Each structure stands twice: as C-alpha cells, then as structure tokens.
Amino acid sequence: MTELTIIGGGLAGSEAAWQAAERGLDVRLFEMRPQVSTGAHETGDLAELVCSNSLGSNLPDRASGLLKNEARRLGSMLLECAEKAALPAGAALAVDRGVFAHLVTERIEKHPRIQIVREEATEIPPTPAIIASGPLTSARLSESLAALNGEGHLYFFDAIAPIVAADSINMEVAFRASRYDTGDQDEGDYINCPFTKEEYENFVAALQSAERIELRSFEEAIRTGVKAGTFFEGCLPVEVIAERGANSLAFGPMRPVGLSDPRTGRRPHAVVQLRQDNLAGDLYNLVGFQTNLKVPEQKRVFRLIPGLENAEIVRYGQMHRNTFIASPKVLRATLQHKTRDDLFFAGQITGVEGYMGNIATGLLAGQNAARVLGGQPPLELPQTTMLGALCHYVTHADLRDFQPMKANFGILPPIESDKRLKGRDRARAHAERALADLENFLTHD
Ligand SMILES: Cc1cc2nc3c(=O)[nH]c(=O)nc-3n(C[C@H](O)[C@H](O)[C@H](O)COP(=O)(O)OP(=O)(O)OC[C@H]3O[C@@H](n4cnc5c(N)ncnc54)[C@H](O)[C@@H]3O)c2cc1C
C-alpha cells in the first residue's frame, strides 16, 4: 500500500485526502490547528470556512455553478457535505459553517485509510505529498517552500488589480499605445485611458474618500507596502498612494510620460494603462491598480476613469494576506510540481481563488496522486472545463503580474460560433460545452 502525506486539513487538503484514500492510498493528513493558529481560523475542525459561509452560485450558467457541476461529476465529498449543510440562500449554496466542518471532519476521521496528525509540518516531505496549507501557511513551512522554489517564487499577499472585459472599454476615449511607441515587447500593447487635469483631480478625490475593506491584524503590513510578487516589492494599494499627495499617482502608476493622445495630439495629464490579461485578449487588467476598496466602491470609482464609464469588471481588485507559489513557473496543469512527479499542490496556495476552486483543485490533486502512485498518467482536464481552465490559467499566466484567479468565464477559450452570443447566452453555451467535454474526457479516460 502506498503512503501519501497531505499538509493542511482545510478545503483542498480534506477533499484531496478523501479522494486519495478512496482510491486505495494510505493518507497521513497533517493539520496544525488547534495547537498552532493561523490567525483567521477559530476552531480545530477540518474544512473550516474562514469568512463567508457561501460557496457561491448554484446556477448552472454561472462560473461557480459550473465548477460545482464539474466537481459533482468528479465525485466531490466536500460538495456533498455542503449540500447536506445547506441553508436557504436563493440561488447560492450557503452552508451552516459549523455543520459543514463537522460533517467533513467526521467523514475524514472515520475513513479507515486516513490518519489525522495534529502537528505543524515544517518541511516539504521527500516522499509522495500534496501541499494544501492554504493562504495562511505557517512560517516554517513557507521557508521550506521558498527553499524548494526559490525565494522570489513565494508570495505573501494578493495585490490584485481589477480586470475588465475588453469589449466594455470605450475605445472612442481610450487609445492603444506603448510608452514612447518603441514597440518594445516588454512594454506590450497597452490600452490607455487619458485624463484631463480636472478629471484626474476628481478621480483622486473619489479614491481618497472611498470606503475600504478593514484590515485584519495579520494584514497590517498592507498599509506600508508588501511583497506581493516578483516585480512588486513594496507594493501599495492605489488608494494609499492617492492619500500620500494629490500628485503621487500622476508621478506613479498613472504617469503619462511617453504617451500622446491621438485625439488631441497632446500628452494627457495622467493615464490609467490596461494590459492584456489572457491569451484570448478579451480581458485587460488596470496596471498598478491593486486596491483594497470595497467592491461597490470599486465599481463607482473606477468607472470615473475616462473610457471605463461602462466597464464590466470581471474581477475586482483586492489585497490581503495570501501565501501562494509562482505556479506558472513551478507547477504543471496536473497540479504536479515541475521537478517532482510525486509532489502536488492544491487549494489557494496554487493561486486558485475561492472556496469552490480550492475544493476542486484538492479533488484533482487527490485523484492525480492516486493515479500517479498507481502507475497511471495524471488527469489534465480539458481547458474548456472550468476546473481545467483554472489549472491551466495558474500554470500558464504571465509571471510578471501573476495573481490568484477565481472561476470566471473569461478564462475559458472562446467558442468558435459564439461571436454573436452575449451575456447569459454565452455563459450557457460555455457551461454546456464544459460539461459535454468533461463527460467525453472521462468516458475516454
Ligand atoms: C481571511 C480570509 C478570508 C477569506 N474569505 C473567503 C471567502 O469569503 N470566500 C472565498 O471563496 N474564499 C475566501 N478566502 C480564500 C480561500 O478560498 C480560503 O482561504 C480557503 O479556505 C482556502 O482553502 P485551502 O484549502 O487552500 O486553505 P485552508 O482552508 O486555509 O486550509 C489550509 C490548512 O492548512 C493548515 N496549515 C497551514 N500550515 C500548516 C502546516 N505547516 N502544517 C499543518 N497544517 C498547516 C491550516 O491550519 C489550514 O487548516 C479567504 C481567505 C482568507 C485568508
């Protein structure tokens, strides 16, 4: 019988343990709580939800609903527990968090092939393992991860800038250009939103007074600048830069140097630059606009940017404590480490964001560990499925500004015939294709 070590009894680790044990592996599941606290969890239960009690939409044509349907098809144990612990919440799957965690803990404790070890794991095991220690991975294990992957390939904070749908940018106002128009590949092909002096001043005032998400004690460092990625040493939220002086943004991420607005022939007072975020070119991120504003405030304030009046924000910005590895550099879409076939990563530590994404990557890592240790090739799910697309995104994203990603339809490859499909019809077509492709993939596996 082959033994597998799993570090972290959260959402991903619990699901992974169940999947691997059900497929015949002997699992040692390390969970450091309640002896060692993360600062956010409150109990010693496995699969404790740290904040919201909602696992997102259950509707089949929503990104999170599709991910649930895929996880159901793949046999998720945690989703089954969530459904047993469900509370009335309209179209969302919200749970009684205590009941949910108890159900998961009980299933894991009673499994004859799973042993729970209530200890902090401080090293990456040299034997087959899944690392699922989450966004609040302990300091000593983080050191071991940094040693495995290289110091610069472990991040401790999200610094997520909002992402908008390209077709919602008003190109009558915004214009394409790289700084100095050198055509330099490093600069890429930017979309620029130009500000007059007056527009800039209004925007800065709105930013300074907008409501922010309250910081928790383990996130205080955000106020002074955090290491949030290889190219983001000392990264600050855009509203904190704004409060340091009326011109600090115009000299920082909004500096207009080297740009000329083709409509006026003049250099704008300031610009917001947007950079392509996905291969399909239908998503753009606001460069340097990591933010900690509340979601409705982001919608209100960022729509003051000329050219983004009607922007569809597909991912909101955020900054919080979040340990994650440089997956595009070190991980394969099968969730295996690039240097070791028997070492897997799952959950938030891979850069996949959101409860449901964390559960689903745990499921895939657990099943793949069992396959690899049993001499079978690991599953690499079709990119047209939401789980396949998430795994593909985090392992192929641009490392320069790699940040965690949640399930969303923007990461799925376009459907050949969908040029005319809009909104919900397009989402429905994506969901139907995803489930059909998953079925086909599993049938022929
Ligand atoms: C404060 C906060 C709030 C969040 N709120 C939401 C939300 O509302 N909705 C949402 O969708 N997502 C949210 N997330 C993001 C994410 O979905 C959750 O954090 C989710 O629980 C991550 O799942 P996971 O399995 O990767 O990690 P976790 O569920 O955190 O599990 C990791 C486990 O590993 C254990 N551990 C860590 N280090 C070690 C070690 N060295 N040895 C042994 N055990 C260890 C931890 O105690 C923990 O139990 C939030 C994240 C944070 C930090």
Short mmCIF file of C-alpha atoms and ligand atoms in Angstrom, two decimals:
data_model
loop_
_atom_site.label_atom_id
_atom_site.label_comp_id
_atom_site.label_asym_id
_atom_site.label_seq_id
_atom_site.Cartn_x
_atom_site.Cartn_y
_atom_site.Cartn_z
CA MET A 1 0.00 0.00 0.00
CA THR A 2 1.40 3.43 -0.94
CA GLU A 3 1.52 6.24 1.58
CA LEU A 4 0.68 9.85 0.81
CA THR A 5 1.33 12.83 3.10
CA ILE A 6 -1.06 15.78 2.85
CA ILE A 7 -0.20 19.06 4.58
CA GLY A 8 -3.26 21.12 5.52
CA GLY A 9 -6.71 19.90 6.55
CA GLY A 10 -8.60 22.82 5.01
CA LEU A 11 -10.86 22.73 1.99
CA ALA A 12 -8.33 21.44 -0.53
CA GLY A 13 -6.47 19.08 1.82
CA SER A 14 -9.63 17.42 3.18
CA GLU A 15 -11.01 16.81 -0.32
CA ALA A 16 -7.62 15.57 -1.53
CA ALA A 17 -7.31 13.18 1.43
CA TRP A 18 -10.73 11.68 0.75
CA GLN A 19 -10.12 11.24 -2.97
CA ALA A 20 -6.70 9.63 -2.49
CA ALA A 21 -7.89 7.33 0.31
CA GLU A 22 -10.94 6.24 -1.66
CA ARG A 23 -8.54 5.21 -4.43
CA GLY A 24 -6.52 2.99 -2.09
CA LEU A 25 -3.73 5.23 -0.75
CA ASP A 26 -2.86 5.38 2.94
CA VAL A 27 -3.06 9.07 3.82
CA ARG A 28 -1.36 10.96 6.64
CA LEU A 29 -3.14 14.31 6.87
CA PHE A 30 -1.22 17.00 8.81
CA GLU A 31 -3.32 19.76 10.35
CA MET A 32 -1.64 22.14 12.79
CA ARG A 33 -4.83 23.54 14.33
CA PRO A 34 -5.83 23.82 17.12
CA GLN A 35 -2.26 23.72 18.55
CA VAL A 36 -0.93 26.30 16.09
CA SER A 37 -3.31 29.02 14.94
CA THR A 38 -3.45 30.68 11.50
CA GLY A 39 -4.84 33.94 12.91
CA ALA A 40 -8.06 33.57 10.90
CA HIS A 41 -9.44 30.11 11.74
CA GLU A 42 -11.30 29.79 15.04
CA THR A 43 -11.69 26.05 15.59
CA GLY A 44 -9.77 22.82 15.23
CA ASP A 45 -12.27 21.45 12.69
CA LEU A 46 -11.17 20.37 9.25
CA ALA A 47 -12.53 22.43 6.33
CA GLU A 48 -13.37 25.45 8.44
CA LEU A 49 -14.67 28.33 6.30
CA VAL A 50 -12.71 31.41 7.34
CA CYS A 51 -15.06 34.16 6.22
CA SER A 52 -18.25 33.99 4.17
CA ASN A 53 -20.47 30.91 4.54
CA SER A 54 -21.34 30.92 0.82
CA LEU A 55 -19.76 28.63 -1.74
CA GLY A 56 -21.15 30.84 -4.49
CA SER A 57 -23.87 30.39 -7.06
CA ASN A 58 -25.53 27.08 -7.76
CA LEU A 59 -26.95 28.22 -11.09
CA PRO A 60 -25.62 26.12 -13.98
CA ASP A 61 -24.82 29.15 -16.15
CA ARG A 62 -22.71 30.93 -13.53
CA ALA A 63 -18.97 30.27 -13.32
CA SER A 64 -19.19 28.99 -9.77
CA GLY A 65 -22.28 26.92 -10.59
CA LEU A 66 -20.46 25.29 -13.50
CA LEU A 67 -17.50 24.50 -11.27
CA LYS A 68 -19.90 22.84 -8.82
CA ASN A 69 -21.44 20.73 -11.57
CA GLU A 70 -17.99 19.60 -12.63
CA ALA A 71 -17.00 18.83 -9.02
CA ARG A 72 -20.25 16.86 -8.58
CA ARG A 73 -19.48 14.85 -11.70
CA LEU A 74 -15.97 14.16 -10.39
CA GLY A 75 -17.36 12.96 -7.04
CA SER A 76 -16.53 15.75 -4.59
CA MET A 77 -17.04 14.70 -0.97
CA LEU A 78 -16.94 18.26 0.37
CA LEU A 79 -19.64 19.40 -2.02
CA GLU A 80 -21.82 16.53 -0.80
CA CYS A 81 -21.27 17.72 2.80
CA ALA A 82 -22.01 21.33 1.76
CA GLU A 83 -25.31 20.23 0.26
CA LYS A 84 -26.21 18.43 3.49
CA ALA A 85 -25.33 21.58 5.48
CA ALA A 86 -27.11 23.96 3.05
CA LEU A 87 -29.17 26.91 4.29
CA PRO A 88 -31.85 28.75 2.32
CA ALA A 89 -29.91 31.29 0.23
CA GLY A 90 -31.73 31.69 -3.09
CA ALA A 91 -29.54 30.59 -5.97
CA ALA A 92 -26.38 30.37 -3.86
CA LEU A 93 -25.03 27.38 -1.96
CA ALA A 94 -24.66 28.79 1.55
CA VAL A 95 -23.97 26.46 4.45
CA ASP A 96 -24.14 26.29 8.21
CA ARG A 97 -20.37 26.52 8.62
CA GLY A 98 -20.30 24.50 11.87
CA VAL A 99 -22.40 21.66 10.44
CA PHE A 100 -20.34 21.65 7.24
CA ALA A 101 -16.99 21.44 9.06
CA HIS A 102 -18.32 18.75 11.45
CA LEU A 103 -19.60 16.63 8.58
CA VAL A 104 -16.26 16.83 6.75
CA THR A 105 -14.24 16.18 9.92
CA GLU A 106 -16.37 13.14 10.75
CA ARG A 107 -16.07 11.63 7.25
CA ILE A 108 -12.27 12.08 7.31
CA GLU A 109 -11.85 10.81 10.90
CA LYS A 110 -13.88 7.69 10.16
CA HIS A 111 -12.06 6.82 6.93
CA PRO A 112 -10.02 3.67 7.58
CA ARG A 113 -7.16 4.79 5.33
CA ILE A 114 -6.77 8.34 6.69
CA GLN A 115 -4.73 9.20 9.76
CA ILE A 116 -5.02 12.78 11.01
CA VAL A 117 -1.79 14.12 12.52
CA ARG A 118 -2.41 17.23 14.62
CA GLU A 119 1.01 18.80 14.12
CA GLU A 120 2.60 21.59 12.17
CA ALA A 121 4.54 20.17 9.22
CA THR A 122 7.71 22.20 8.81
CA GLU A 123 9.29 20.60 5.74
CA ILE A 124 8.20 19.51 2.28
CA PRO A 125 8.27 15.71 2.59
CA PRO A 126 10.75 13.85 0.36
CA THR A 127 8.05 11.16 -0.09
CA PRO A 128 4.76 11.45 -2.11
CA ALA A 129 2.88 14.52 -0.88
CA ILE A 130 0.20 17.12 -1.51
CA ILE A 131 0.81 20.62 -0.12
CA ALA A 132 -2.55 22.22 0.70
CA SER A 133 -1.55 24.53 3.54
CA GLY A 134 -3.58 27.44 2.23
CA PRO A 135 -3.25 31.23 2.20
CA LEU A 136 -2.05 31.30 5.82
CA THR A 137 0.66 28.64 5.52
CA SER A 138 2.83 28.57 8.64
CA ALA A 139 6.12 30.45 8.61
CA ARG A 140 8.35 27.41 8.88
CA LEU A 141 6.66 25.55 6.04
CA SER A 142 6.85 28.76 3.97
CA GLU A 143 10.63 28.73 4.44
CA SER A 144 10.76 25.20 3.12
CA LEU A 145 8.61 26.23 0.11
CA ALA A 146 10.89 29.18 -0.59
CA ALA A 147 13.88 26.84 -0.49
CA LEU A 148 12.19 24.43 -2.94
CA ASN A 149 11.04 27.03 -5.45
CA GLY A 150 13.43 29.92 -4.92
CA GLU A 151 12.93 32.93 -2.63
CA GLY A 152 11.33 35.11 -5.32
CA HIS A 153 8.70 32.49 -6.16
CA LEU A 154 6.67 32.60 -2.99
CA TYR A 155 4.30 35.49 -2.35
CA PHE A 156 2.67 36.53 0.91
CA PHE A 157 -0.01 38.96 -0.21
CA ASP A 158 -2.50 39.31 -3.03
CA ALA A 159 -2.15 42.54 -4.89
CA ILE A 160 -4.94 42.14 -7.35
CA ALA A 161 -5.81 44.91 -9.76
CA PRO A 162 -9.30 44.89 -11.27
CA ILE A 163 -9.77 43.15 -14.61
CA VAL A 164 -12.27 44.46 -17.16
CA ALA A 165 -13.84 42.91 -20.25
CA ALA A 166 -12.13 44.36 -23.33
CA ASP A 167 -15.39 44.83 -25.21
CA SER A 168 -16.73 47.08 -22.44
CA ILE A 169 -13.89 49.64 -22.78
CA ASN A 170 -14.93 52.78 -24.65
CA MET A 171 -12.32 52.96 -27.43
CA GLU A 172 -13.76 56.31 -28.56
CA VAL A 173 -11.95 57.68 -25.49
CA ALA A 174 -9.21 55.15 -24.72
CA PHE A 175 -6.38 54.54 -27.18
CA ARG A 176 -3.81 51.84 -27.83
CA ALA A 177 -0.11 52.68 -27.45
CA SER A 178 3.03 51.58 -25.67
CA ARG A 179 5.08 54.21 -23.87
CA TYR A 180 7.29 56.09 -26.36
CA ASP A 181 5.76 53.79 -29.00
CA THR A 182 9.01 51.87 -29.15
CA GLY A 183 7.20 48.66 -30.00
CA ASP A 184 9.29 47.17 -27.23
CA GLN A 185 7.85 43.74 -26.39
CA ASP A 186 8.40 44.27 -22.65
CA GLU A 187 6.02 47.23 -22.75
CA GLY A 188 3.39 45.17 -24.55
CA ASP A 189 0.39 46.64 -26.24
CA TYR A 190 -1.45 48.82 -23.74
CA ILE A 191 -4.85 50.44 -23.76
CA ASN A 192 -4.54 53.94 -22.28
CA CYS A 193 -7.31 55.87 -20.56
CA PRO A 194 -6.36 59.58 -20.70
CA PHE A 195 -7.26 62.14 -18.01
CA THR A 196 -7.52 65.92 -18.17
CA LYS A 197 -6.31 67.76 -15.05
CA GLU A 198 -9.88 68.20 -13.83
CA GLU A 199 -10.81 64.54 -14.41
CA TYR A 200 -7.66 63.49 -12.57
CA GLU A 201 -8.41 65.67 -9.56
CA ASN A 202 -11.99 64.37 -9.33
CA PHE A 203 -10.76 60.81 -9.58
CA VAL A 204 -8.10 61.23 -6.88
CA ALA A 205 -10.64 62.86 -4.54
CA ALA A 206 -13.05 59.96 -5.08
CA LEU A 207 -10.27 57.44 -4.40
CA GLN A 208 -9.16 59.19 -1.22
CA SER A 209 -12.64 59.21 0.27
CA ALA A 210 -13.86 55.78 -0.91
CA GLU A 211 -14.69 53.09 1.65
CA ARG A 212 -12.04 50.44 2.23
CA ILE A 213 -12.13 46.87 3.47
CA GLU A 214 -10.96 46.75 7.08
CA LEU A 215 -7.56 45.16 7.57
CA ARG A 216 -7.15 42.20 9.94
CA SER A 217 -4.22 42.09 12.38
CA PHE A 218 -2.19 39.81 10.09
CA GLU A 219 -2.70 42.23 7.18
CA GLU A 220 -1.48 45.50 8.76
CA ALA A 221 1.65 45.43 6.58
CA ILE A 222 -0.54 46.38 3.59
CA ARG A 223 -0.57 49.98 4.83
CA THR A 224 3.18 50.33 4.47
CA GLY A 225 3.82 48.18 1.42
CA VAL A 226 4.10 44.43 0.99
CA LYS A 227 5.97 41.93 -1.12
CA ALA A 228 3.29 40.73 -3.45
CA GLY A 229 5.09 39.35 -6.48
CA THR A 230 8.44 39.28 -8.21
CA PHE A 231 8.03 42.76 -9.66
CA PHE A 232 6.02 44.25 -6.83
CA GLU A 233 8.44 44.76 -3.98
CA GLY A 234 6.88 47.33 -1.66
CA CYS A 235 3.53 47.19 -3.41
CA LEU A 236 0.83 49.58 -2.10
CA PRO A 237 -2.92 49.86 -2.69
CA VAL A 238 -3.74 52.61 -5.17
CA GLU A 239 -5.88 54.49 -2.61
CA VAL A 240 -2.93 54.56 -0.16
CA ILE A 241 -0.74 56.06 -2.89
CA ALA A 242 -3.51 58.61 -3.54
CA GLU A 243 -3.63 59.73 0.09
CA ARG A 244 0.13 60.43 0.07
CA GLY A 245 -0.44 63.54 -2.07
CA ALA A 246 -2.60 64.81 -4.91
CA ASN A 247 0.14 64.21 -7.49
CA SER A 248 1.55 60.94 -6.22
CA LEU A 249 -0.49 58.85 -8.69
CA ALA A 250 0.40 61.12 -11.62
CA PHE A 251 4.06 60.50 -10.76
CA GLY A 252 3.44 56.82 -10.04
CA PRO A 253 1.22 54.26 -11.79
CA MET A 254 -0.67 56.97 -13.70
CA ARG A 255 2.33 58.82 -15.10
CA PRO A 256 1.65 59.83 -18.69
CA VAL A 257 5.31 60.03 -19.77
CA GLY A 258 5.96 58.96 -23.35
CA LEU A 259 2.28 58.93 -24.34
CA SER A 260 0.38 61.19 -26.64
CA ASP A 261 -3.41 61.14 -27.01
CA PRO A 262 -4.07 60.68 -30.75
CA ARG A 263 -7.30 62.72 -30.43
CA THR A 264 -5.66 65.83 -29.01
CA GLY A 265 -2.07 65.28 -30.14
CA ARG A 266 -1.03 66.20 -26.58
CA ARG A 267 0.29 64.37 -23.57
CA PRO A 268 -2.63 63.64 -21.18
CA HIS A 269 -2.40 64.95 -17.61
CA ALA A 270 -2.41 61.33 -16.39
CA VAL A 271 -3.31 57.88 -17.74
CA VAL A 272 -4.54 54.56 -16.49
CA GLN A 273 -2.88 51.83 -18.54
CA LEU A 274 -4.58 48.50 -19.18
CA ARG A 275 -2.62 45.41 -20.08
CA GLN A 276 -3.94 42.28 -21.81
CA ASP A 277 -4.59 39.60 -19.20
CA ASN A 278 -5.46 36.45 -21.13
CA LEU A 279 -4.45 34.82 -24.37
CA ALA A 280 -7.84 35.40 -25.97
CA GLY A 281 -7.29 39.14 -25.46
CA ASP A 282 -10.76 39.76 -24.09
CA LEU A 283 -9.62 40.63 -20.54
CA TYR A 284 -7.47 43.61 -19.52
CA ASN A 285 -6.06 44.48 -16.09
CA LEU A 286 -5.56 48.01 -14.73
CA VAL A 287 -1.78 48.20 -14.36
CA GLY A 288 -0.63 49.12 -10.84
CA PHE A 289 -4.20 49.40 -9.55
CA GLN A 290 -4.12 46.86 -6.73
CA THR A 291 -6.72 48.04 -4.27
CA ASN A 292 -8.43 47.37 -1.00
CA LEU A 293 -11.63 49.33 -1.71
CA LYS A 294 -14.98 47.69 -1.05
CA VAL A 295 -16.47 46.12 -4.18
CA PRO A 296 -19.34 48.64 -4.76
CA GLU A 297 -16.82 51.45 -4.29
CA GLN A 298 -14.52 49.95 -6.93
CA LYS A 299 -17.43 49.91 -9.34
CA ARG A 300 -18.27 53.55 -8.58
CA VAL A 301 -14.73 54.96 -8.50
CA PHE A 302 -13.14 53.03 -11.38
CA ARG A 303 -16.00 53.99 -13.67
CA LEU A 304 -14.81 57.59 -13.27
CA ILE A 305 -11.79 56.60 -15.40
CA PRO A 306 -12.31 58.08 -18.87
CA GLY A 307 -13.09 55.18 -21.22
CA LEU A 308 -14.27 52.89 -18.40
CA GLU A 309 -17.66 54.61 -17.80
CA ASN A 310 -19.46 51.37 -18.66
CA ALA A 311 -16.67 48.91 -17.93
CA GLU A 312 -17.69 45.39 -16.97
CA ILE A 313 -15.37 44.49 -14.09
CA VAL A 314 -14.91 40.71 -14.32
CA ARG A 315 -12.61 40.52 -11.30
CA TYR A 316 -12.41 43.08 -8.54
CA GLY A 317 -9.15 44.21 -7.02
CA GLN A 318 -8.07 43.12 -3.57
CA MET A 319 -5.13 42.98 -1.24
CA HIS A 320 -4.94 40.50 1.57
CA ARG A 321 -2.63 38.07 3.24
CA ASN A 322 -2.26 35.15 0.91
CA THR A 323 0.63 32.73 0.59
CA PHE A 324 0.89 31.36 -2.91
CA ILE A 325 3.60 29.90 -5.11
CA ALA A 326 4.65 31.08 -8.57
CA SER A 327 2.59 28.34 -10.23
CA PRO A 328 3.35 29.44 -13.82
CA LYS A 329 7.00 28.75 -13.06
CA VAL A 330 6.86 25.67 -10.84
CA LEU A 331 3.60 23.77 -11.43
CA ARG A 332 2.03 21.67 -14.19
CA ALA A 333 -1.67 21.76 -15.08
CA THR A 334 -1.93 18.31 -13.45
CA LEU A 335 -1.02 20.14 -10.19
CA GLN A 336 2.32 18.28 -10.05
CA HIS A 337 5.50 20.17 -9.24
CA LYS A 338 7.70 20.54 -12.31
CA THR A 339 10.66 18.88 -10.60
CA ARG A 340 8.83 16.00 -8.88
CA ASP A 341 6.07 13.79 -10.26
CA ASP A 342 5.03 12.77 -6.73
CA LEU A 343 4.69 16.27 -5.28
CA PHE A 344 1.33 18.03 -5.77
CA PHE A 345 -0.09 21.39 -4.75
CA ALA A 346 -3.77 22.19 -4.21
CA GLY A 347 -6.01 24.97 -2.99
CA GLN A 348 -5.28 28.63 -2.54
CA ILE A 349 -1.53 28.06 -2.43
CA THR A 350 -1.61 27.32 -6.19
CA GLY A 351 -3.17 30.72 -6.93
CA VAL A 352 -6.67 29.31 -7.45
CA GLU A 353 -9.02 31.55 -5.51
CA GLY A 354 -12.38 30.87 -3.85
CA TYR A 355 -13.82 28.09 -1.71
CA MET A 356 -15.13 26.06 -4.65
CA GLY A 357 -11.91 26.37 -6.66
CA ASN A 358 -9.94 25.28 -3.61
CA ILE A 359 -12.14 22.22 -3.12
CA ALA A 360 -11.97 21.33 -6.82
CA THR A 361 -8.16 21.55 -7.04
CA GLY A 362 -7.94 19.38 -3.91
CA LEU A 363 -10.11 16.84 -5.67
CA LEU A 364 -7.91 16.82 -8.77
CA ALA A 365 -4.66 16.64 -6.76
CA GLY A 366 -6.02 13.72 -4.67
CA GLN A 367 -7.18 11.78 -7.72
CA ASN A 368 -3.96 12.51 -9.60
CA ALA A 369 -1.77 11.48 -6.67
CA ALA A 370 -3.59 8.13 -6.58
CA ARG A 371 -3.24 7.73 -10.34
CA VAL A 372 0.48 8.58 -10.44
CA LEU A 373 1.32 6.36 -7.46
CA GLY A 374 -0.75 3.60 -9.04
CA GLY A 375 1.23 3.85 -12.29
CA GLN A 376 -1.44 5.68 -14.33
CA PRO A 377 -0.96 9.02 -16.11
CA PRO A 378 -2.42 12.01 -14.21
CA LEU A 379 -5.56 13.73 -15.48
CA GLU A 380 -5.11 17.02 -17.31
CA LEU A 381 -8.66 18.26 -17.68
CA PRO A 382 -9.82 19.94 -20.91
CA GLN A 383 -9.25 23.70 -20.86
CA THR A 384 -12.88 24.13 -21.88
CA THR A 385 -13.95 22.95 -18.40
CA MET A 386 -13.88 25.48 -15.56
CA LEU A 387 -11.54 23.35 -13.44
CA GLY A 388 -9.28 22.62 -16.42
CA ALA A 389 -9.22 26.33 -17.29
CA LEU A 390 -8.35 27.34 -13.71
CA CYS A 391 -5.48 24.84 -13.57
CA HIS A 392 -4.32 26.00 -16.98
CA TYR A 393 -4.56 29.67 -16.04
CA VAL A 394 -2.50 29.43 -12.88
CA THR A 395 0.18 27.33 -14.57
CA HIS A 396 0.43 29.44 -17.75
CA ALA A 397 -0.30 33.03 -16.64
CA ASP A 398 2.22 35.80 -17.17
CA LEU A 399 4.58 35.52 -14.20
CA ARG A 400 5.30 39.28 -14.21
CA ASP A 401 1.98 40.05 -12.60
CA PHE A 402 0.73 36.65 -11.56
CA GLN A 403 -2.11 36.92 -9.04
CA PRO A 404 -4.74 34.45 -7.81
CA MET A 405 -7.72 33.75 -10.08
CA LYS A 406 -11.31 32.76 -9.33
CA ALA A 407 -13.63 30.75 -11.57
CA ASN A 408 -14.93 33.00 -14.36
CA PHE A 409 -15.98 32.57 -17.97
CA GLY A 410 -13.20 34.89 -19.19
CA ILE A 411 -10.57 32.16 -18.70
CA LEU A 412 -12.37 29.66 -20.96
CA PRO A 413 -11.33 29.51 -24.62
CA PRO A 414 -13.89 31.26 -26.86
CA ILE A 415 -16.46 29.14 -28.67
CA GLU A 416 -15.93 29.32 -32.44
CA SER A 417 -19.57 30.18 -33.08
CA ASP A 418 -20.03 32.48 -30.07
CA LYS A 419 -19.05 35.79 -31.67
CA ARG A 420 -22.69 36.85 -31.66
CA LEU A 421 -23.59 35.28 -28.31
CA LYS A 422 -23.76 37.77 -25.47
CA GLY A 423 -24.07 37.69 -21.69
CA ARG A 424 -26.10 34.85 -20.28
CA ASP A 425 -26.45 33.05 -23.65
CA ARG A 426 -22.69 32.95 -23.97
CA ALA A 427 -22.30 31.71 -20.40
CA ARG A 428 -24.86 28.98 -21.06
CA ALA A 429 -23.02 27.86 -24.20
CA HIS A 430 -19.75 27.73 -22.27
CA ALA A 431 -21.34 25.69 -19.49
CA GLU A 432 -22.89 23.20 -21.91
CA ARG A 433 -19.61 22.75 -23.77
CA ALA A 434 -17.69 22.33 -20.50
CA LEU A 435 -19.93 19.55 -19.19
CA ALA A 436 -20.05 17.76 -22.56
CA ASP A 437 -16.24 17.92 -22.86
CA LEU A 438 -15.76 16.70 -19.30
CA GLU A 439 -18.10 13.76 -19.92
CA ASN A 440 -16.32 12.88 -23.12
CA PHE A 441 -12.91 13.17 -21.43
CA LEU A 442 -13.91 10.92 -18.53
CA THR A 443 -15.57 8.37 -20.80
CA HIS A 444 -12.43 8.01 -22.90
CA ASP A 445 -10.01 8.06 -19.98
C1 LIG B 1 -9.09 35.85 5.85
C2 LIG B 1 -9.53 35.12 4.62
C3 LIG B 1 -10.86 35.19 4.21
C4 LIG B 1 -11.30 34.50 3.06
N1 LIG B 1 -12.60 34.57 2.72
C5 LIG B 1 -13.05 33.90 1.64
C6 LIG B 1 -14.44 33.92 1.30
O1 LIG B 1 -15.24 34.55 1.97
N2 LIG B 1 -14.85 33.25 0.19
C7 LIG B 1 -13.98 32.54 -0.56
O2 LIG B 1 -14.41 31.93 -1.56
N3 LIG B 1 -12.66 32.49 -0.26
C8 LIG B 1 -12.18 33.14 0.81
N4 LIG B 1 -10.84 33.11 1.14
C9 LIG B 1 -9.90 32.42 0.24
C10 LIG B 1 -9.86 30.88 0.29
O3 LIG B 1 -10.91 30.39 -0.51
C11 LIG B 1 -9.96 30.28 1.65
O4 LIG B 1 -8.87 30.75 2.38
C12 LIG B 1 -9.92 28.74 1.63
O5 LIG B 1 -10.17 28.25 2.90
C13 LIG B 1 -8.61 28.21 1.12
O6 LIG B 1 -8.66 26.80 1.07
P1 LIG B 1 -7.32 25.96 1.27
O7 LIG B 1 -7.71 24.55 1.43
O8 LIG B 1 -6.36 26.30 0.20
O9 LIG B 1 -6.72 26.54 2.63
P2 LIG B 1 -7.33 26.45 4.11
O10 LIG B 1 -8.79 26.17 4.06
O11 LIG B 1 -6.87 27.68 4.83
O12 LIG B 1 -6.61 25.19 4.70
C14 LIG B 1 -5.23 25.16 4.94
C15 LIG B 1 -5.00 24.41 6.23
O13 LIG B 1 -3.61 24.18 6.39
C16 LIG B 1 -3.28 24.32 7.76
N5 LIG B 1 -1.83 24.59 7.81
C17 LIG B 1 -1.15 25.68 7.38
N6 LIG B 1 0.18 25.49 7.55
C18 LIG B 1 0.32 24.23 8.05
C19 LIG B 1 1.46 23.47 8.43
N7 LIG B 1 2.69 23.92 8.28
N8 LIG B 1 1.26 22.22 8.93
C20 LIG B 1 0.00 21.71 9.09
N9 LIG B 1 -1.12 22.42 8.77
C21 LIG B 1 -0.94 23.66 8.22
C22 LIG B 1 -4.16 25.47 8.23
O14 LIG B 1 -4.38 25.41 9.62
C23 LIG B 1 -5.45 25.21 7.46
O15 LIG B 1 -6.36 24.42 8.17
C24 LIG B 1 -10.37 33.76 2.28
C25 LIG B 1 -9.03 33.71 2.68
C26 LIG B 1 -8.60 34.38 3.83
C27 LIG B 1 -7.16 34.30 4.25
#
